[in-house]
Each structure stands twice: as structure tokens, then as C-alpha cells.
Tab-separated table of C-alpha atoms in Angstrom:
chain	number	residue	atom	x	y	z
X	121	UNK	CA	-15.988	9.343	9.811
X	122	UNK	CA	-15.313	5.432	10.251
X	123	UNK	CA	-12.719	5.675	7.107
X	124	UNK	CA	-12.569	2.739	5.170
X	125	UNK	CA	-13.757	-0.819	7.156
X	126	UNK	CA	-13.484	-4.187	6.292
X	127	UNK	CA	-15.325	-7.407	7.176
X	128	UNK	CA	-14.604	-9.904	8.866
X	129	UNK	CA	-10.835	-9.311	10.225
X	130	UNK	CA	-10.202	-12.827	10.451
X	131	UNK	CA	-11.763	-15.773	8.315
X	132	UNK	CA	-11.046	-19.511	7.681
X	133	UNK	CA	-11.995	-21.010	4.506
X	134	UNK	CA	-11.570	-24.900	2.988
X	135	UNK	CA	-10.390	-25.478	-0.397
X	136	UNK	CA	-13.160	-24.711	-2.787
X	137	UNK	CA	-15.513	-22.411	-0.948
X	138	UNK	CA	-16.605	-19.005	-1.685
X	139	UNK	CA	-17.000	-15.767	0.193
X	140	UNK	CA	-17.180	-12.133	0.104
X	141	UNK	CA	-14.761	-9.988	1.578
X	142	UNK	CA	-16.959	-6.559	2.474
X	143	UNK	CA	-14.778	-2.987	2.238
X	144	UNK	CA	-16.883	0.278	2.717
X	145	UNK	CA	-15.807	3.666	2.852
X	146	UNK	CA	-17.787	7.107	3.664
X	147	UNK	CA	-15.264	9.357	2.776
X	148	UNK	CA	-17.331	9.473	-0.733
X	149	UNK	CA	-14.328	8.727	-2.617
X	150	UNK	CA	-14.258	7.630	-6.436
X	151	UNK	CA	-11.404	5.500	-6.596
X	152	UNK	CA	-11.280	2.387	-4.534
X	153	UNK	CA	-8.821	-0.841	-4.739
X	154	UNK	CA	-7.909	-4.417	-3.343
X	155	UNK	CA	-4.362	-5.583	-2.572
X	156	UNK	CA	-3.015	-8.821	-1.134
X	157	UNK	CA	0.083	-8.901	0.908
X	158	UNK	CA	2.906	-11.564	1.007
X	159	UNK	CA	5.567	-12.152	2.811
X	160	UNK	CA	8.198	-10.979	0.419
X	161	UNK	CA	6.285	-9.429	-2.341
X	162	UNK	CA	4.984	-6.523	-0.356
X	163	UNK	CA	1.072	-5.366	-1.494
X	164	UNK	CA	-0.161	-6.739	-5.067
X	165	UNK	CA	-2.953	-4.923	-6.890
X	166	UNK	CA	-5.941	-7.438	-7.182
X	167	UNK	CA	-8.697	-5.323	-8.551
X	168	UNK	CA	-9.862	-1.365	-8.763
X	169	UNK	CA	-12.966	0.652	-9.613
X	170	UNK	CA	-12.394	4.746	-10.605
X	171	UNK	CA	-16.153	4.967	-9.753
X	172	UNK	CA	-19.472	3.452	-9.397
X	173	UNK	CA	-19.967	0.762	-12.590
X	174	UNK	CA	-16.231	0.633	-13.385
X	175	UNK	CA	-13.817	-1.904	-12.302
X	176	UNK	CA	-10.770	-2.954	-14.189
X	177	UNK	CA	-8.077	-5.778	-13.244
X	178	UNK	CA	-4.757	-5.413	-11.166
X	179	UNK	CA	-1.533	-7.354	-10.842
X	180	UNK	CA	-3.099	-10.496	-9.892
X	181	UNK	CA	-6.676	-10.658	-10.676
X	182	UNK	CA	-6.832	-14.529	-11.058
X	183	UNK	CA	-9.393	-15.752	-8.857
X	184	UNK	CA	-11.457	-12.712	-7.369
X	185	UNK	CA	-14.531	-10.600	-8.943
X	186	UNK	CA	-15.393	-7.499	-7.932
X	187	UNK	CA	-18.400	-4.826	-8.794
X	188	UNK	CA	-18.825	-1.930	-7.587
X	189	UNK	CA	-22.943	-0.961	-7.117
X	190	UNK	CA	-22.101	2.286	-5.102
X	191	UNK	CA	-19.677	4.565	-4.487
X	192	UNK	CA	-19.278	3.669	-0.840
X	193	UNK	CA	-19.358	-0.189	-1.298
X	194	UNK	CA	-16.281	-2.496	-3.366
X	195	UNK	CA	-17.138	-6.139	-2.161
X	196	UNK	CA	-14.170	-8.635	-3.203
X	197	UNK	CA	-15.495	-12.364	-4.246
X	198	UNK	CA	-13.453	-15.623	-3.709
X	199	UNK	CA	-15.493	-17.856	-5.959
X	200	UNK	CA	-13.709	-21.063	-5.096
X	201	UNK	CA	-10.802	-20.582	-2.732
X	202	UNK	CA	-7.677	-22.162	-3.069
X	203	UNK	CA	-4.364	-22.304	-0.541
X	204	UNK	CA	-2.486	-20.331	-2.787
X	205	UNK	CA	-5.261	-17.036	-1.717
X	206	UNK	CA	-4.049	-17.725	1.752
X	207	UNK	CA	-2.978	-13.884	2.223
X	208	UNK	CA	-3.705	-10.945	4.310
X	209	UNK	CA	-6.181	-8.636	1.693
X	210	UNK	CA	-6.598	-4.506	2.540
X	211	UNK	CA	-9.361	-2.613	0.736
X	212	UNK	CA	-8.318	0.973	-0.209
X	213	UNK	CA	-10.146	4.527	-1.110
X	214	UNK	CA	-8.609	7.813	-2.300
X	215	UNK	CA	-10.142	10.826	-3.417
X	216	UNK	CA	-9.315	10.711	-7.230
X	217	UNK	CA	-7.268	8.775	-9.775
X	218	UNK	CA	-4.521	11.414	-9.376
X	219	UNK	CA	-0.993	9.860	-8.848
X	220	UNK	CA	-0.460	12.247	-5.848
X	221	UNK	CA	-3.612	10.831	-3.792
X	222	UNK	CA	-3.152	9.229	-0.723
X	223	UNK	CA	-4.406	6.143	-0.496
X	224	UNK	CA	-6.774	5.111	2.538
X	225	UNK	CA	-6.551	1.717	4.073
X	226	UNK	CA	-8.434	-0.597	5.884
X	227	UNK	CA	-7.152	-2.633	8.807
X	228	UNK	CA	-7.143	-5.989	6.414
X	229	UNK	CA	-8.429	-9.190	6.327
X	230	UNK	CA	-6.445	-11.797	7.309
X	231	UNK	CA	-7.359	-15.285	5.210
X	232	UNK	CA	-6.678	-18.609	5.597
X	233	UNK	CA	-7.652	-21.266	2.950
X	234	UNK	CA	-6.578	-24.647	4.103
J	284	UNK	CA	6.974	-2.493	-16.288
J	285	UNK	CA	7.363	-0.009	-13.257
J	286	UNK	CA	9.125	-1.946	-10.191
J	287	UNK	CA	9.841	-0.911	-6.474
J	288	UNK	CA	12.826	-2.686	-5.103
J	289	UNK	CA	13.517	-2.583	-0.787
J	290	UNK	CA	16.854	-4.429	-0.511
J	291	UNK	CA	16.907	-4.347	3.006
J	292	UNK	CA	14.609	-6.765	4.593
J	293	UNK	CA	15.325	-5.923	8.134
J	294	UNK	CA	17.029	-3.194	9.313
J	295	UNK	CA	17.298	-2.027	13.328
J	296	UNK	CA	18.372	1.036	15.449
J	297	UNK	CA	18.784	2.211	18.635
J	298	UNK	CA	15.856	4.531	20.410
J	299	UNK	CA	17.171	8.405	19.572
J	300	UNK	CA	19.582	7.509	16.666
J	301	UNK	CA	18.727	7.716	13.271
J	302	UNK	CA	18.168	5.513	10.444
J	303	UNK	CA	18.238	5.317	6.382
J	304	UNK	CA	15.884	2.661	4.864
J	305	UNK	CA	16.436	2.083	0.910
J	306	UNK	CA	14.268	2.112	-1.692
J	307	UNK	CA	14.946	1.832	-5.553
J	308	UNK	CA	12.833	2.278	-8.244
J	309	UNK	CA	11.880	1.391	-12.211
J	310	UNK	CA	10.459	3.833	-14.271
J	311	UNK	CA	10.409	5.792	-17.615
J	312	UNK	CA	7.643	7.700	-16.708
J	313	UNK	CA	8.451	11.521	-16.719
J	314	UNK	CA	5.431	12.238	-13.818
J	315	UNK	CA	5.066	10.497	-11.233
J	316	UNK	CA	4.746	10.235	-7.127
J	317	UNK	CA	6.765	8.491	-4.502
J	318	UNK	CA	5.149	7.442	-1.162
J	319	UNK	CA	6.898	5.677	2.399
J	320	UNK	CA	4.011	4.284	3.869
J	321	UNK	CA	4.293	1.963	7.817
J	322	UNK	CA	2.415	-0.656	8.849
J	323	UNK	CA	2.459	-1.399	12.656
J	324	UNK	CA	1.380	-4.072	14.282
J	325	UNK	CA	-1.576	-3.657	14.072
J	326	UNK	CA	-1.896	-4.107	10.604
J	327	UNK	CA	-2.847	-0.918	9.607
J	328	UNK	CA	-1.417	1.384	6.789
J	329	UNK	CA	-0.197	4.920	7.532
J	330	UNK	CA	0.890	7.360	4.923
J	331	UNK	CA	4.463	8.347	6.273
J	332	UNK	CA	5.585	10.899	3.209
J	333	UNK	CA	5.284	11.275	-0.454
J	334	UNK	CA	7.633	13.202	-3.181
J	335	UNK	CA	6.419	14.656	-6.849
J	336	UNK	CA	8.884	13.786	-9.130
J	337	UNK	CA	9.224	17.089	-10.736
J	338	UNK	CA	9.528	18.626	-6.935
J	339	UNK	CA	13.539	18.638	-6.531
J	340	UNK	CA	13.413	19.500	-2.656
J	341	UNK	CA	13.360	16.334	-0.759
J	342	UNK	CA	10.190	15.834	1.079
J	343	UNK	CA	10.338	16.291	5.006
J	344	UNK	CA	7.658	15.662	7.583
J	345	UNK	CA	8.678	16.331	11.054
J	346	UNK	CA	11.300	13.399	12.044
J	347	UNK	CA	10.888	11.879	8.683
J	348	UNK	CA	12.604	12.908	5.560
J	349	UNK	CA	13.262	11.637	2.239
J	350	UNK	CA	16.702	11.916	-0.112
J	351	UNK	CA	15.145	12.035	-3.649
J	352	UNK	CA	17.998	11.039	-6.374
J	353	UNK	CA	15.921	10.870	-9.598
J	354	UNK	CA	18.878	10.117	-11.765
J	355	UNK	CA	19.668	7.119	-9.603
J	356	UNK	CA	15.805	6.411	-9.619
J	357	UNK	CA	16.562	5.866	-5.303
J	358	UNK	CA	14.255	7.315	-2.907
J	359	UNK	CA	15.695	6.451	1.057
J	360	UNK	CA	13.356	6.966	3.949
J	361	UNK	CA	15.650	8.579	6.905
J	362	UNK	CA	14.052	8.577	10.397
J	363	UNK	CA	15.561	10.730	12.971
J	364	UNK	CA	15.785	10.404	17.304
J	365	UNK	CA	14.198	7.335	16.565
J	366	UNK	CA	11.341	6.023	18.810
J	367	UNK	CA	9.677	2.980	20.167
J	368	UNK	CA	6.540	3.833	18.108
J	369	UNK	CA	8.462	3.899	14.839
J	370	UNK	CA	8.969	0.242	15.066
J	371	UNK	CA	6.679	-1.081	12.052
J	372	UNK	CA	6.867	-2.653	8.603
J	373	UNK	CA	7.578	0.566	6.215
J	374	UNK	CA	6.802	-0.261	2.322
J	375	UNK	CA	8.098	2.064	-0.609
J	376	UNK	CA	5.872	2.887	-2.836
J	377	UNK	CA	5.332	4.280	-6.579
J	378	UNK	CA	2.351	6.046	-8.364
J	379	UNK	CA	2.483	7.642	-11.639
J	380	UNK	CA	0.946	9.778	-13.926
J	381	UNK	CA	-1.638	7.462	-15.659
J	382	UNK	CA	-1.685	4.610	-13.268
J	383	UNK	CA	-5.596	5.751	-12.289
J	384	UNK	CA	-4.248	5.420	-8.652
J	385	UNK	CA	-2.945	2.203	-8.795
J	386	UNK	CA	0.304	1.765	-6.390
J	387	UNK	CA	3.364	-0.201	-7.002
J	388	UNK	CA	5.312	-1.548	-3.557
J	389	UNK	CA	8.422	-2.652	-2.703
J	390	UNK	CA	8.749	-5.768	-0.724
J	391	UNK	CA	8.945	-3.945	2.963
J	392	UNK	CA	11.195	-3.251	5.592
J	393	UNK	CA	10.802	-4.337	9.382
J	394	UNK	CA	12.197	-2.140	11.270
J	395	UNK	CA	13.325	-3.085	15.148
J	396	UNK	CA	13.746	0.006	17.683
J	397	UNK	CA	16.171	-0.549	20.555
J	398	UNK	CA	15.128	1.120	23.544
């Protein structure tokens, strides 16, 4: 099993431009997730889906979309980045919605929007 | 609102000795999970231990144990004969009963080994 993966690792981005941060997992988990992380503030919740067709909003959903088509795909939209999304951004999967799940990560995308 | 608080931003300890990292917590939930996860360098997240609230035995995973206080809502992370490969960002985090998995983190700790 690859776990959960994440494309690209690294990506540069100008104010105003869109992209799609890819997250895939084959672990055929329901619930999967998108954080940022801060210096300071730890890992924010962005956006999560409890299965295929269902995604809801996190802690800072401002400025991202997300769908969820499949169970093993949870592709994160910038629709017009800005410096303030300048962040490192981890997809995650876990088995259920059960507070005791552990929570899979990818190895993160680091983003810079200048 | 449920918050995670690490008050130590940087902590550091010699190879072999051991170490307590802090974490405090928000809550008037009634169920709900406690996790220590550590990011290394390279970025990636690694589930260190977790706790069930209702569970009063402290969680313990080889080197790595947890003192649970519920009534002081304070879950420490203590790390024992540390080791080079402990040295890592370690984040406190908070689950609970119907979150639908969503986690709450504290801010993180970088801890420095000594060799």
C-alpha cells in the first residue's frame, strides 16, 4: 500500500492563480481531510468528506473547494491564490468518523504564493 | 469551542534522559480521544500515542507514555532514554465524540536531542 500521497511536494504560485492540490489514498478509507500548518498555530482543518459525495467545511475554509468523486480521491482547489495561503497543506485518511481513528497523513505540500 | 494549548514552544534534552512535553486542553465534551502525534524532518506525521477519555490508565507505548489528568483537562507526553531519532516537531492533539474525525492541535513542540 502507497498510504495516502500528495502532489506536487513543492509548488510556486503568483497572486491570483489557481491550482489543484491532488491527495489519494488506497487504504479505502471513508473519511478523508485537509489541514494547513503555520508556524504557531499548529494544523488547521480546511475541509473534510465522511465519504464519497459529502464534504463539509473546517476551521478555515475561506478560499479552497473541495469534492470528493471517489472514495480514494479528495483534490483541494486554490481558485485564486493569495500570500496569505502561503502554508505547508497535508491531506489525511482514516478508517471511520470515530473519534478514536488514527488519522493517516501525507508527506504535505509545501506552497508558496508570492 | 474545543482548544489544544502546547505552552512550550521548544523544549531540549540530553540523548538517554527523559523528557515531559505539556499539553492542555478545552473541552466539555464527556467522550472524547487524545492523540501525541511527531513530525520529523521530513515532514511527515506519525501517530506517537492516543488516550480514551473514559480509559483512566495512562496510555504507554514502549518509551513513550502519557500522564492523563482529566480534571486538570492536561495530557503531558513523557519520552524516556531519549534518542537522536526522537528529535521532531510533536503536536497534541484532540478528537471527540461527534467531531466526524475532525482533529483539534495544539501549536507544537520542537524538540532538540543532545547527543
Amino acid at each position: 500500500n502507497a498510504g495516502v500521497t500528495q502532489t506536487p511536494k513543492f509548488q510556486v504560485l503568483k497572486t491570483g492563480q489557481s491550482m489543484t492540490l491532488q491527495c489519494a489514498q488506497d487504504m479505502n478509507h471513508e473519511y478523508m481531510s485537509w489541514y494547513r500548518q503555520d508556524p504557531g498555530m499548529g494544523l488547521r482543518l480546511i475541509h473534510y468528506s465522511v465519504g464519497a459525495g459529502i464534504t463539509d467545511q473546517g476551521e478555515v475554509p475561506n478560499g479552497y473547494n473541495v469534492s470528493r468523486s471517489t472514495t480514494e480521491d479528495f483534490p483541494l482547489r486554490l481558485l485564486s491564490a493569495a500570500p496569505s495561503q502561503t502554508s505547508v497543506y497535508f491531506c489525511a485518511s482514516s478508517p471511520g468518523t470515530g473519534p478514536h481513528n488514527e488519522q493517516f497523513f501525507g508527506p504535505g505540500t509545501r506552497l508558496t504564493v508570492l | 469551542a474545543q482548544t489544544v494549548t502546547q505552552s512550550q514552544p521548544e523544549m531540549s534534552v540530553q540523548e538517554a534522559e527523559t523528557v515531559t512535553l505539556s499539553c492542555t486542553y478545552d473541552t466539555s465534551e464527556s467522550d472524547y480521544y487524545l492523540f501525541w502525534y511527531k513530525q520529523p524532518p521530513s515532514r511527515q506525521m506519525i501517530l506517537v500515542i492516543r488516550q480514551e477519555a473514559y480509559k483512566q490508565q495512562n496510555a504507554t507505548e514502549n518509551r513513550f507514555s502519557v500522564n492523563f489528568q482529566k480534571a486538570a483537562k492536561s495530557f503531558s507526553l513523557k519520552i524516556s532514554d531519549s534518542q537522536l531519532g526522537d528529535a521532531a516537531m510533536y503536536f497534541c492533539a484532540y478528537s471527540w465524540g461527534t467531531s466526524y474525525g475532525k482533529l483539534t492541535f495544539g501549536q507544537g513542540t520542537i524538540l532538540t536531542v543532545h547527543p
